Amino acid sequence: MRGAVIHAPGDVRIETLDDPKIIRPTDAIIRTAVTCVCGSDLWPYRGLEPVGEAHPMGHEYVGFVEEVGSEVTAVRPGQFVIGSFATSDNTCANCRNGFPSNCLNREFMSTCQADYVRIPNAQGTLVATDGIPAEELWPSLLAVSDVMGTGWWAAEAAEVRPGSTVVVVGDGAVGLCAVIAAKELGAERVIAMSRHESRQNLALRFGATDIVTERGDDGVRRIRDLTDGIGADAVLECVGTAEAMRQALHSARPGGNVGFVGVPHDVAVDGQELFFSYVGLRGGPAPVRRYLPDLIDRVVSGRINPGEVFDLTLPLGQVAEGYLAMDERRAIKTLLKP
Amino acid sequence: MRGAVIHAPGDVRIETLDDPKIIRPTDAIIRTAVTCVCGSDLWPYRGLEPVGEAHPMGHEYVGFVEEVGSEVTAVRPGQFVIGSFATSDNTCANCRNGFPSNCLNREFMSTCQADYVRIPNAQGTLVATDGIPAEELWPSLLAVSDVMGTGWWAAEAAEVRPGSTVVVVGDGAVGLCAVIAAKELGAERVIAMSRHESRQNLALRFGATDIVTERGDDGVRRIRDLTDGIGADAVLECVGTAEAMRQALHSARPGGNVGFVGVPHDVAVDGQELFFSYVGLRGGPAPVRRYLPDLIDRVVSGRINPGEVFDLTLPLGQVAEGYLAMDERRAIKTLLKP
């Protein structure tokens, strides 16, 4: 089969790899329907995280079940399935508490930009749709496997409530999905911070009520101007840099909350500053598995259409261009078709 | 009148000071019924915060209204009143959001170890009891003005719920009051971390179900042993040191929360570690004013007795000994009687 392999920063290639096989009775093999490139894939691609040995890439997937291990009864060959970027058994203490992305048996997916994928913990991880969904829904269902679930978690972690005033920091795919989540959770006002017209337009289509183009201290001042001088109820930090975190913390009101879902890189939070800002801070890898049934329903019923974040579609064979387009910000997010 | 003044680390003296006067129409003057020394007063006393110019001390108070400014109608001379260490107008955006300790017109109290005290923002800050409470209730009502309210906030910030497993880090007066709060909020299990027998006993009397004497990594291991290997639902960090914060963050389960109420000193939280720990973090100066009516009821009805944290009672004139006894950990908390 074909699969994407990163060799060094800037060097992702499509290669012929061994077909995945059932290794444990809890595994499943899926044939990829569509997959994609994630903003977090750009960290090693840009040399901001070590690449190490050459290795496969990709953690977002929807597909058709090909084969299941002997202990997998929840899904069967031929079904269309969606899973999280983090696998989970759905039975451990963390899963029972609603945090399957910290499943005690978790394995992070990392080989999904490929024709076929082995899914560990398939019993707890995969959710089958009701029949085979129409192909035009596949991008939105794919988004649910990571970016939409992550945007939802940002909104939940920041405690968005009906009537909330929300700020979204970051206009990547996760930030844009966070706009959808804030809107769905009843936010009255959703302020998207973006300097890119195409992303602003998508944010507005997704439900943003205001766009702030300023950054840094100017951005914070603008947010305060828009929020009675005190800041927003909820801030969704969807980037992961120190500057984004600083902006998020300074944009929330006392007693407000920051949900942070970009994996932090070189971010340190000063305890005393956090204390006196009175802002709650909650983040982590999104508990996507918990959201899957609900988010699948919202997609299938046409309520939300997070697949619009894919503004570039390429054949899997052109994965290298898919990375490059995102790196150069020519694309928000690249969909790959096997 | 007499009042405590700090001149240098280790040097607190009782001195004759000018009687406070109404300065603004929103002020009140109270005659102190009882006051006390706070754990946070020890930071400058121990030289861990700069003392600067010699200045009065104390931010906890209950007393009798002597005089009110022309705009104060909520309380009247002769009433017994309780207020927060942070004054608040109870009308600004932060007050309306339930965070009066970040009132836009806030002033921190700082002259309360004295015979008389001027209370700014008296209209929003002071709550009068129903009649003059019996003298044996005064210590508990005094505790409500800071340590009990702060312990309550630790429990609220950490989202203690009926059935929660709670860890309390810190066996000072705030930590002990946090045990009370956790219990009142329905925690099923309250694990107090303490190595001091008298404090352990008080924690048990306040509702702790387990005592952990180990600290650092050993303490964290012990907590995990007691909590299905994953950590506690809620951790109440009532110290403010880097070690205490580290211990708290490592003792909470994924998806759990740390409420931190000790003013952090040299505490930095690594963003990536916080992300992957999946622990929510919320702290700040407790919104005591919001809790006052409820906590006063709980004290007056005899449901809670946080005044037991005072294990040393001295005349105001012996304030120096009150600080020394706390510094040397001979006393948990010193009550001062004018």
XYZ file of C-alpha atoms in Angstrom, chain A residues 49 93-94 96-102 104 106 108 153 157 159 228-230 233 245 253-257 260-272 274-288, chain B residues 49 93-94 96-102 104 106 108 153 157 159 228-230 233 245 253-257 260-272 274-288:
108
model
C 9.870 19.312 16.733
C -11.059 4.692 34.708
C -10.118 7.652 32.515
C -15.303 6.164 32.364
C -14.555 9.664 33.629
C -15.095 10.983 30.107
C -11.440 11.448 29.136
C -10.804 8.689 26.604
C -7.843 10.530 25.110
C -6.042 9.635 28.342
C -4.802 3.874 30.214
C -4.168 4.721 24.700
C -1.823 7.727 19.423
C -13.201 20.477 23.547
C -12.862 23.361 28.477
C -17.021 26.504 29.687
C -17.207 45.944 28.824
C -13.510 46.518 29.473
C -13.102 43.278 31.407
C -16.244 34.817 29.382
C -1.416 31.688 25.217
C -12.320 38.223 32.145
C -11.740 37.557 35.849
C -13.594 34.319 36.541
C -13.521 33.465 32.849
C -11.810 30.455 31.332
C -6.241 25.516 25.234
C -6.045 22.803 22.620
C -2.978 23.574 20.550
C -0.125 21.456 21.901
C 1.921 24.097 23.769
C 5.432 24.723 22.502
C 7.688 26.726 24.828
C 4.745 27.942 26.871
C 5.237 28.683 30.570
C 2.488 30.211 32.663
C 3.473 32.371 35.621
C 1.591 31.203 38.693
C 1.178 34.624 40.262
C -2.521 33.407 36.554
C -3.654 33.821 40.163
C -4.327 37.533 39.907
C -5.850 37.259 36.433
C -8.399 34.895 38.018
C -8.630 32.969 34.777
C -9.240 29.221 34.715
C -7.043 27.235 32.367
C -7.890 23.815 31.014
C -6.508 21.926 28.045
C -5.244 18.674 26.744
C -5.794 16.255 23.901
C -9.499 16.471 23.090
C -11.740 13.654 24.373
C -12.915 13.151 20.798
C 8.312 39.365 50.121
C -19.107 43.984 35.870
C -16.772 41.690 37.811
C -22.035 41.029 38.773
C -20.152 38.065 37.318
C -19.598 36.750 40.833
C -15.970 37.787 41.236
C -16.100 40.650 43.738
C -12.465 40.182 44.713
C -11.656 41.620 41.290
C -13.099 47.330 39.425
C -11.363 46.976 44.758
C -7.253 45.309 49.529
C -13.147 28.966 46.747
C -12.440 26.308 41.739
C -15.160 21.733 41.051
C -7.509 3.837 41.312
C -4.032 4.754 40.119
C -5.227 7.831 38.250
C -11.107 14.420 40.979
C 1.715 23.286 42.998
C -6.606 12.756 37.560
C -6.898 13.501 33.847
C -9.958 15.721 33.534
C -9.692 16.645 37.203
C -9.110 20.122 38.536
C -5.120 27.052 43.891
C -5.608 29.684 46.528
C -2.219 30.262 48.101
C -0.665 33.305 46.412
C 1.947 31.630 44.174
C 5.563 32.483 44.886
C 8.051 31.479 42.189
C 5.567 29.129 40.573
C 5.765 28.536 36.818
C 3.570 25.975 35.114
C 4.880 24.302 31.970
C 2.243 24.519 29.253
C 3.002 21.175 27.667
C -0.301 20.937 31.912
C -1.687 19.990 28.504
C -0.784 16.323 28.733
C -1.774 16.088 32.410
C -5.246 17.188 31.286
C -5.737 18.977 34.587
C -7.772 22.167 34.854
C -6.218 24.933 36.900
C -8.129 27.787 38.477
C -7.184 30.143 41.264
C -7.151 33.676 42.456
C -8.167 35.757 45.428
C -11.315 34.129 46.779
C -14.651 35.779 45.930
C -15.379 35.909 49.657
